[in-house]
Each structure stands twice: as C-alpha cells, then as structure tokens.
Amino acid sequence: MKRDILSYDSVEIDSEGLFIRLIDQTKLPAEFSQLTVKEEETLTDAIKELKVRGAPALGITATSGLCVILKNLDIKTISSYICEFDRLADTIVSIRPTAVNIRNGLVRLKCKLNEAVAKYGDDVYQVHNSVFMEAIAIKNEDIISNIKIAEFGITLLKPGSTILTICNAGHFAVSRYGTALAPVYLANERGMDIKVIACETRPLLQGARLTSYELMMSGIDVTLICDSMAGHILSKGLADALITGCDRIAANGDTANKIGTLSLSIAANYYGIPHYVAGPSSTIDSECSSGNLIKVEERDSYEITDKYFKSSIAPEGVKTYNPAFDITPSELISAIITEKGIFRYPYNFNNDND
Ligand code: MRU
C-alpha cells in the first residue's frame, strides 16, 4: 500500500503537552504504527531501542518527551521541578551519547528553564509553559532547517544524477523531509529526476528498512544494495555523489555518522566522487574541536549475531565489536550543507559560506 509518508511527522507533539507520538521505526517496513509516549520508561525505551532514531528526531524527542513527562508528574514546587528536569536530562543524554542534538536540545531547554525561573519564580505552571514552548520551537526550527538544507543541497545536484547514501537521513530521522534526503525530495518535486542507491546499513538495516521504504512510498527511484557493494558502485561511476547525514560535527568539520560512512567517504574520494554531509547546525558541537574527541556509541553484540536472522549467524560466544558510528575526517568531506549555507574545507562554521 502506498502511503504519503511526508504527511506523518516522525515526532508529533500534543498541543497540550500531555504526550508525544512517535512512528515506531523498528516495525517498519512491515507495519506502520505509532507509539504514544507519556512517561519516562516508554521514552527511554523508544530511544534505546531505536523506535525513534536519527540525530534531529532524537533531539526533538528528548526535549518534547522530557516536557511531557514533567507535565504528567504534576510537580508542585519549583525545586522539585528543577531536580526532576536535571535527572531526566542526564538519563536521556546517556542513552545515545553520539547524537549531539540530544545534548544541544536539552542544554537549550535548561537555559530556557533558568530564564523562566528568573522571570516567574515559584510558578511551576508558567515555568513549564516556557520550557514546553522552547521544545516546540526546536521542532519547528528543524522543519525550517530541512527546507533550507534542501534548497542549498539541490544547487550541488545535476538533473538525472544518482546519489549514494547510507543509513536513514530522511523523513523518519528528523521533524520532516530529512537532511541528506531533503534535497532529493525537493529536486524530484522540481522534475530533476534524481535517483538514490541506498546502502542496507548493517547491523540495524536503517537503509533497507527505512530509506528504501520512505523513498519508494514517495515515488522516488531507489535501489537497495548491501554495504559491501558500495565500492563497486563507486568504481563503476554508478553514483554521482555520496550524501550522508551526521550525528555530530566537530568544530573542525570532522563528522560522526552511521558506521560505514567513513569507508564510503574514502572510496568516494579515491574515485573523485564528492561526499556531501547534510545536517542542521543543531548537529554542530562547537565545544568539540576534533573528531577524536567524539564519543562513539557501542551497542550490543546481539545486533550483529542474531537480530534480523532466524537463528544466530555466528558461533555462540564469538567476540564482537559493534560501534554504531564512525568519524569521517573533514578533509574527505567536499561540503557540509546546513540551513545556513554550504561550507567547505577548511571548515569554520562561524565564517560566511558560499
Ligand atoms: O543509529 P541511528 O539510526 O540513530 O543513526 C542515524 C544516522 O547515522 C543518521 O545518518 C544521522 O543521525 C543523521 S539523521 C538526519
């Protein structure tokens, strides 16, 4: 069944702030269902199990999710409110440490909380309202960022070209449209006939399950490949550009993204194919000077050996290593597209861009 994916937000925020509703990405593509989050356990489980995923969607979920939990706790004193805010924020940040949008969003909420306490004192209702409005602003700004990323991104694409991508940096990973896939949606709306080759993205298959699904549902020509086929694709000139998302961009442009991005970037550079990174400036970590300082999330070995297989594909007890992200050095990245424009090496995000 064809579904208008773009008409569903990955993260819907109830206008009263009593719940958020997430598209459960672990069930796709077999089942399209939504999950209602009202309390802490559902939120932390959704983030840990990747029911919601993608750096911007995680930032929106963390901030709006924290607000709905606080609202439902019906806290009476400002000191308890602040205490619970801090505890929840620490818990949420620790679940997925690489995607900086979670931390950046929660730091922004905390600033708003401090400002509101200075203004409203003990009035928990008013303070909470200010914090919740900030969470809504974070989501609305993300929508606008993605539209701008799409506009800047299409200037780098030629009609009829084919884009190679990994993981899912599309609609499901953000508020709306995507980062890496936003220019693809816009280009096709404008008749540029852009095609996509999606790497399956082992071990959690975000490319196979999500990218190929959302593009097919949107009528965009997508071809799914195994990750190991990408070098061959690039060597044969079957892709004109590599476009990926990002989970954290260091101040020097080194970029953390889904595991496998680094190998793709090295291969693309070898064959003279540009690697563009697309992401909102909420993914830039100005406190992190280089990629070496980015903490890479490690996940359970079960994801490599068992998940998505009828039975284990490896001998019981085999040693595994399952980093969820890798870091691409900035010199391999041809351009970084944010809502502020197109930045090029050597990266300085405080400078004007082209
Ligand atoms: O582990 P995930 O699925 O959350 O990883 C997501 C990615 O690596 C995306 O490319 C990144 O978050 C950008 S999403 C617009």
Short mmCIF file of C-alpha atoms and ligand atoms in Angstrom, two decimals, residues 50 53-56 58 96 167-169 173-174 179 206 245-247 257-258 325, ligand 1:
data_model
loop_
_atom_site.label_atom_id
_atom_site.label_comp_id
_atom_site.label_asym_id
_atom_site.label_seq_id
_atom_site.Cartn_x
_atom_site.Cartn_y
_atom_site.Cartn_z
CA LEU A 50 15.77 2.96 18.08
CA ARG A 53 16.31 7.49 15.79
CA GLY A 54 18.26 9.94 13.64
CA ALA A 55 20.01 12.83 15.35
CA PRO A 56 17.42 15.62 14.78
CA LEU A 58 16.28 12.31 18.78
CA ARG A 96 22.69 7.67 22.90
CA CYS A 167 21.51 4.73 6.98
CA ASN A 168 18.41 6.87 7.02
CA ALA A 169 18.84 10.62 6.96
CA ALA A 173 15.20 10.80 11.10
CA VAL A 174 14.02 14.39 11.54
CA THR A 179 18.72 16.11 5.81
CA GLN A 206 18.14 1.55 8.54
CA GLY A 245 23.63 12.73 7.36
CA CYS A 246 25.55 13.40 10.56
CA ASP A 247 25.22 12.74 14.28
CA ASN A 257 27.73 9.38 11.23
CA LYS A 258 26.42 5.84 10.90
CA PHE A 325 29.14 5.34 14.28
O1 MRU B 1 21.70 4.94 14.90
P1 MRU B 1 20.85 5.90 14.12
O2 MRU B 1 19.89 5.21 13.20
O3 MRU B 1 20.19 6.91 15.02
O4 MRU B 1 21.89 6.68 13.21
C1 MRU B 1 21.42 7.71 12.41
C2 MRU B 1 22.44 8.28 11.49
O5 MRU B 1 23.58 7.92 11.49
C3 MRU B 1 21.95 9.41 10.61
O6 MRU B 1 22.69 9.46 9.43
C4 MRU B 1 22.11 10.74 11.35
O7 MRU B 1 21.53 10.68 12.63
C5 MRU B 1 21.51 11.86 10.59
S1 MRU B 1 19.75 11.77 10.56
C6 MRU B 1 19.18 13.11 9.69
#
